[in-house]
C-alpha positions as a LaTeX table, in Angstrom:
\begin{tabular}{lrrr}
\hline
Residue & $x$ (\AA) & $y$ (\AA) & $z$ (\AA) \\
\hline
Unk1 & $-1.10$ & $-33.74$ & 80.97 \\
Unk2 & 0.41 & $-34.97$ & 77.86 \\
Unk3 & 0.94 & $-32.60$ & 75.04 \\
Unk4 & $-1.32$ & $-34.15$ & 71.44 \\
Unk5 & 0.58 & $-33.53$ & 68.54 \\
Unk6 & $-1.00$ & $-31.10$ & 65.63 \\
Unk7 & $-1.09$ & $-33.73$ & 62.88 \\
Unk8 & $-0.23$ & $-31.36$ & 60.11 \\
Unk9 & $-2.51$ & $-32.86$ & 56.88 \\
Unk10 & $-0.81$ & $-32.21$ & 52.99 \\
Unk11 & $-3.38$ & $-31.65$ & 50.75 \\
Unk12 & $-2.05$ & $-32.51$ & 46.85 \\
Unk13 & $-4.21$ & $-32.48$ & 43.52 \\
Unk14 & $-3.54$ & $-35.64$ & 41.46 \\
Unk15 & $-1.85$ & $-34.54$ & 38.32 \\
Unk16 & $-2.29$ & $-37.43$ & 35.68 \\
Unk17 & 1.00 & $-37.80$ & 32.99 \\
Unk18 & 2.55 & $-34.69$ & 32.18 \\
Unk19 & 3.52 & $-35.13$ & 28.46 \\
Unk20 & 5.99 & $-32.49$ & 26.72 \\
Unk21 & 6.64 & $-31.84$ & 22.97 \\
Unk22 & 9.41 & $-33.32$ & 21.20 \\
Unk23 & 11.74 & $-30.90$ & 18.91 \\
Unk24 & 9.80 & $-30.83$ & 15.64 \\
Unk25 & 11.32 & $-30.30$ & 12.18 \\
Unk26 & 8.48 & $-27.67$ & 11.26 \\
Unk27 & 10.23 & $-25.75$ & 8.68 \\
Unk28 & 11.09 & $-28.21$ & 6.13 \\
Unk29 & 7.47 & $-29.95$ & 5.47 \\
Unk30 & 5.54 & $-26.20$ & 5.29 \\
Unk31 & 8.37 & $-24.56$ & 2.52 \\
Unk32 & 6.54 & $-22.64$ & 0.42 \\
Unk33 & 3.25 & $-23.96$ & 1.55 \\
Unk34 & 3.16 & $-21.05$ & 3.82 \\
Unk35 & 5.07 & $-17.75$ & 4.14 \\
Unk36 & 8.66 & $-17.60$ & 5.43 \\
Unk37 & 7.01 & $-15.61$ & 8.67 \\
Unk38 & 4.76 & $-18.42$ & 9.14 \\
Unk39 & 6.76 & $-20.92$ & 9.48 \\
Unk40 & 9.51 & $-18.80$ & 11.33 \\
Unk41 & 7.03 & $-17.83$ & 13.79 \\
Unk42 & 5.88 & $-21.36$ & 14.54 \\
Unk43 & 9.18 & $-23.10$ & 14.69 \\
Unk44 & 10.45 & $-20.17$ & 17.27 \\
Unk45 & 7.10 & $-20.74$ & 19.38 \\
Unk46 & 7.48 & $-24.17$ & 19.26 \\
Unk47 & 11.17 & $-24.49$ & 20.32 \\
Unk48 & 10.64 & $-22.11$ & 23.17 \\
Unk49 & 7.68 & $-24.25$ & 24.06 \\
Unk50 & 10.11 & $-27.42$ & 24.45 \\
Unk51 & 13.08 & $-26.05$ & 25.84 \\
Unk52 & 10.62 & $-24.37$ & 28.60 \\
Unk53 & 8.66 & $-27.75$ & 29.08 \\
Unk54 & 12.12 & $-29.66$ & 29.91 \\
Unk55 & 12.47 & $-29.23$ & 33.11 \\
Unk56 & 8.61 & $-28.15$ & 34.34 \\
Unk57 & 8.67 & $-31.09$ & 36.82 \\
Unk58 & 11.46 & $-28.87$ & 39.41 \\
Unk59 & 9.92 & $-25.91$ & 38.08 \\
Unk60 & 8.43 & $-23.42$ & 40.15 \\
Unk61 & 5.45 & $-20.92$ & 39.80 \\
Unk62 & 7.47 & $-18.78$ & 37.41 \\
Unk63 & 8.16 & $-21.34$ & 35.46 \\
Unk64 & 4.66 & $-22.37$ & 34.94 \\
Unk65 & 3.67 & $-19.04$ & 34.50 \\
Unk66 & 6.34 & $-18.69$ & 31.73 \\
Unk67 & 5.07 & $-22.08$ & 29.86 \\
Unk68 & 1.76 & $-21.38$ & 30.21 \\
Unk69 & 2.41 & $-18.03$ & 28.25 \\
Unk70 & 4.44 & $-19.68$ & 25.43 \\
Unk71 & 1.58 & $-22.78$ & 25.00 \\
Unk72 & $-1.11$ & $-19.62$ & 24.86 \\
Unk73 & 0.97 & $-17.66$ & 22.14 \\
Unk74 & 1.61 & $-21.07$ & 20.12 \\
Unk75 & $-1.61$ & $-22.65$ & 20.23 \\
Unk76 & $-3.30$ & $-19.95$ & 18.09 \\
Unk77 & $-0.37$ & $-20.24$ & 15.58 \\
Unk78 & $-0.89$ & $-23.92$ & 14.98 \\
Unk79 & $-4.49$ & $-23.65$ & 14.94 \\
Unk80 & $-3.83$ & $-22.15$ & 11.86 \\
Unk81 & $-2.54$ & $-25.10$ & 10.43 \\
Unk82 & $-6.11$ & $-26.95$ & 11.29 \\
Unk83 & $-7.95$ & $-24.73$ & 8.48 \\
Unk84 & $-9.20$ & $-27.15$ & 5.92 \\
Unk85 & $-8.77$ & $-24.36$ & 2.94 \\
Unk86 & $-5.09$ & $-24.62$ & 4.09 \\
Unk87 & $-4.70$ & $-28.44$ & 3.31 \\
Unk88 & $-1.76$ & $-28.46$ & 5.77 \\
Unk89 & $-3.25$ & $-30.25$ & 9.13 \\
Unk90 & $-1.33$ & $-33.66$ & 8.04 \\
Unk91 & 1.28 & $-31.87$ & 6.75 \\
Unk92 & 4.02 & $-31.70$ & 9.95 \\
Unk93 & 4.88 & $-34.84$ & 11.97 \\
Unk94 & 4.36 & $-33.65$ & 15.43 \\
Unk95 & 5.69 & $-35.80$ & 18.57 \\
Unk96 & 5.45 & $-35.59$ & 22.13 \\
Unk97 & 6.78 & $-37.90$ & 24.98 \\
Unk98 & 5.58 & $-38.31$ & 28.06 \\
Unk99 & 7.68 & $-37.20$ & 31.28 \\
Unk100 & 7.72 & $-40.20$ & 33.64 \\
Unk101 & 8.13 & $-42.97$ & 31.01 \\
Unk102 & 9.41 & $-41.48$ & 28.11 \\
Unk103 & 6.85 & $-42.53$ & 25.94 \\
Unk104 & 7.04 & $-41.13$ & 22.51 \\
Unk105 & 3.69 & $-40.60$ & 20.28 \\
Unk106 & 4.41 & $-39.01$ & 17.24 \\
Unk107 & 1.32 & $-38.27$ & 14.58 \\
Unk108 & 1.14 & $-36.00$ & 11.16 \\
Unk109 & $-1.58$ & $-34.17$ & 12.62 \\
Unk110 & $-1.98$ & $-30.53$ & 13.43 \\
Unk111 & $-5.28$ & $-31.25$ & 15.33 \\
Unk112 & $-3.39$ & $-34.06$ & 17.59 \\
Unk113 & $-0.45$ & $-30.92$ & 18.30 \\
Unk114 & $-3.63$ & $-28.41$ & 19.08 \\
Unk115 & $-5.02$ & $-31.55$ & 21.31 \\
Unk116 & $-1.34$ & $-31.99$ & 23.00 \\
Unk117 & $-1.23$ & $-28.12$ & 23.53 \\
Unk118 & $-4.41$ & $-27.97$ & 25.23 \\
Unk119 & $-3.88$ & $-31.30$ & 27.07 \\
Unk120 & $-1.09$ & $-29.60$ & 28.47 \\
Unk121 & $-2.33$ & $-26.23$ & 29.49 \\
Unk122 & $-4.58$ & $-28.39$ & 31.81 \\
Unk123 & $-2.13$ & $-30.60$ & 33.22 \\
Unk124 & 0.06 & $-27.39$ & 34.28 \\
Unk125 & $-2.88$ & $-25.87$ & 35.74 \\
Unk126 & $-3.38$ & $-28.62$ & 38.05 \\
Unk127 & 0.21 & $-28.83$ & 38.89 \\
Unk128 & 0.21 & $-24.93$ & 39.70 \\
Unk129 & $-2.72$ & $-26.09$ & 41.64 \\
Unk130 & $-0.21$ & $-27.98$ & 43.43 \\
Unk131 & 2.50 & $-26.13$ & 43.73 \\
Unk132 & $-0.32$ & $-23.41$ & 45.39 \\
Unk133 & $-1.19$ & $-26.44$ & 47.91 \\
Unk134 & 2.13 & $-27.37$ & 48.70 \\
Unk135 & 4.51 & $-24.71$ & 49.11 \\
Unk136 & 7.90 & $-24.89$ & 49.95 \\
Unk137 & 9.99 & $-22.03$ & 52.82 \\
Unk138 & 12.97 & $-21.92$ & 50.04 \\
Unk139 & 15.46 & $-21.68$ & 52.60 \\
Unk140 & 15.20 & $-24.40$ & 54.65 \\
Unk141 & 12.41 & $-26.78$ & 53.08 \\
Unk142 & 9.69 & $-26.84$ & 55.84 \\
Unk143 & 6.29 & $-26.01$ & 54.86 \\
Unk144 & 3.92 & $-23.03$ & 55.10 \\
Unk145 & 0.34 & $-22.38$ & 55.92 \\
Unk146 & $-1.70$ & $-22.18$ & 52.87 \\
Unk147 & $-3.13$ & $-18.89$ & 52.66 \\
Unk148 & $-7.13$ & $-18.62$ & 52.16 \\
Unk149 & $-6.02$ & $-16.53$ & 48.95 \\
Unk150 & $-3.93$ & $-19.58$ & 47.90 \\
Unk151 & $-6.95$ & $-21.75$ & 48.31 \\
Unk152 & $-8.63$ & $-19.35$ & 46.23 \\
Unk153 & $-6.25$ & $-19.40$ & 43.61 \\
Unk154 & $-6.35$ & $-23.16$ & 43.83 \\
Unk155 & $-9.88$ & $-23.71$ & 42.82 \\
Unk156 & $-9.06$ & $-21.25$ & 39.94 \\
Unk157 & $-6.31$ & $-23.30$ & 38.69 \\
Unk158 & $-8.87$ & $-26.74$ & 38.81 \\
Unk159 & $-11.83$ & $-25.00$ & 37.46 \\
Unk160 & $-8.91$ & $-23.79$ & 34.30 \\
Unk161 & $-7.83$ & $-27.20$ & 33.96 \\
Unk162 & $-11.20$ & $-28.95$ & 34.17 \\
Unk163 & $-11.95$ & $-25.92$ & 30.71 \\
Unk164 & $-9.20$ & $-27.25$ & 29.05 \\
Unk165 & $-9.74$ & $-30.42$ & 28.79 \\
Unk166 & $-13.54$ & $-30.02$ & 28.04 \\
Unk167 & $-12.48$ & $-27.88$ & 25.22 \\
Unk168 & $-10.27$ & $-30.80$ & 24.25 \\
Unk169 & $-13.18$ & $-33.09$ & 24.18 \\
Unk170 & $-15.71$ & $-31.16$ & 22.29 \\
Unk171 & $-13.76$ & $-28.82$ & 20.08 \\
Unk172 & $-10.82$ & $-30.82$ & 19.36 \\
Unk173 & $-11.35$ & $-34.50$ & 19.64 \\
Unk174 & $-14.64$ & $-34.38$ & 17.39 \\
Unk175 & $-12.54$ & $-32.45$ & 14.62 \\
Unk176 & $-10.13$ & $-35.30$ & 14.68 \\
Unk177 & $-10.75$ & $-38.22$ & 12.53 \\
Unk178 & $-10.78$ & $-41.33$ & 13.60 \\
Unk179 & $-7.84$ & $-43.22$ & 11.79 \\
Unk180 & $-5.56$ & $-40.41$ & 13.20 \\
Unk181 & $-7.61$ & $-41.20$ & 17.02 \\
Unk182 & $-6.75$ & $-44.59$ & 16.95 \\
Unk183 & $-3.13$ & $-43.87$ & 17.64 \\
Unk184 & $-3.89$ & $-41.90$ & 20.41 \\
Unk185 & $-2.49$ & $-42.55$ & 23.58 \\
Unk186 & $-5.20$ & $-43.45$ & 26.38 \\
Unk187 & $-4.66$ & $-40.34$ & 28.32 \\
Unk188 & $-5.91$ & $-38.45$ & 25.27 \\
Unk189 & $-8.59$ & $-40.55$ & 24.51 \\
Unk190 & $-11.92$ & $-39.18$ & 25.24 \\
Unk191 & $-13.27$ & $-41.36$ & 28.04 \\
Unk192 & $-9.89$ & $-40.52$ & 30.00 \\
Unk193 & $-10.25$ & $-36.80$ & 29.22 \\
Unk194 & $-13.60$ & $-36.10$ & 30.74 \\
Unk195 & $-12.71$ & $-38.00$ & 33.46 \\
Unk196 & $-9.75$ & $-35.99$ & 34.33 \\
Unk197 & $-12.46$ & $-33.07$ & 33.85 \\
Unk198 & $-14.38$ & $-34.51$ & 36.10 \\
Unk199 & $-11.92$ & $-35.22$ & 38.87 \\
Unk200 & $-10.32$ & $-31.83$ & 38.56 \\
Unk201 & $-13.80$ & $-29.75$ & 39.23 \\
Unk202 & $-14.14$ & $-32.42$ & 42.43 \\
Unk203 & $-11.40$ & $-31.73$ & 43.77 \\
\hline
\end{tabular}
């Protein structure tokens, strides 16, 4: 008889708009507000943060890996910024575009940078998520099983993601006030946050 074909099924998490940060003047706006460390440290985290977030969309696990280290060292940093006995959360114009349409939001807000950090911890989680679903035989392209560990490591990444952005909805967005919200992008507007929160725990 004749032979059926195996009908070989690709599984893929939806990742909504990856955004990336913008190079920043941080230095000149905090002189002498802060200490010289200060604002050494969190120009050199930052600039790491967007040369490594360039190319994340042909990056590989490594490369995730490595971001995902650099937005966890910085985002403690600028959360220092946030502290209203510092009177500097308005005090640095941070930007941020996003990938696909270069889309450029740019706000004097420290909370909206702690928001974008966040935001973007979770959207690299569910792209690990599927770079762990879909992964590639380097040498010649074709694709390989995904391992029950993989799977495993999957759910991890969804569950991270889906923390992230509920930390971004009810630690971060209610700290925020609303003048500075209304010039939010959608994607970071509440309604589109716990959705993506939603989605990523059912998936």
């Amino acid at each position: 008889g004749r032979k059926r074909r195996s009908v070989v099924q690709e599984v893929a998490v939806f990742i909504p708009t990856i955004r990336v940060p913008v190079a920043t003047d941080v230095v000149q706006p905090l002189r002498g507000l802060v200490s010289k460390e200060l604002v050494d440290r969190l120009a050199t985290l930052r600039t790491n943060v967007v040369a490594l977030a360039e190319d994340i969309y042909h990056g590989d696990m490594s490369a995730v890996s490595e971001l995902q280290r650099a937005l966890e060292e910085y985002l403690p940093v600028v959360l220092g910024l946030t502290a209203k006995e510092s009177r500097l959360e308005a005090s640095v114009q941070f930007s941020w575009r996003t990938i696909d349409d270069d889309q450029e939001c740019c706000l004097a807000s420290a909370w909206y940078e702690v928001l974008s950090v966040v935001h973007m911890m979770a959207m690299l989680a569910l792209f690990e998520a599927n770079l762990k679903l879909i992964p590639r035989d380097g040498q010649n392209g074709t694709e390989k099983k995904v391992s029950e560990d993989s799977k495993k490591d999957v759910v991890d990444s969804l569950l991270r993601a889906s923390g992230c952005l509920d930390y971004s909805v009810h630690h971060v967005l209610v700290k925020i006030p609303a003048q500075i919200k209304k010039g939010f992008p959608s994607y970071l507007q509440e309604g589109m946050l716990e959705a993506i929160s939603i989605q990523s725990l059912a998936q």
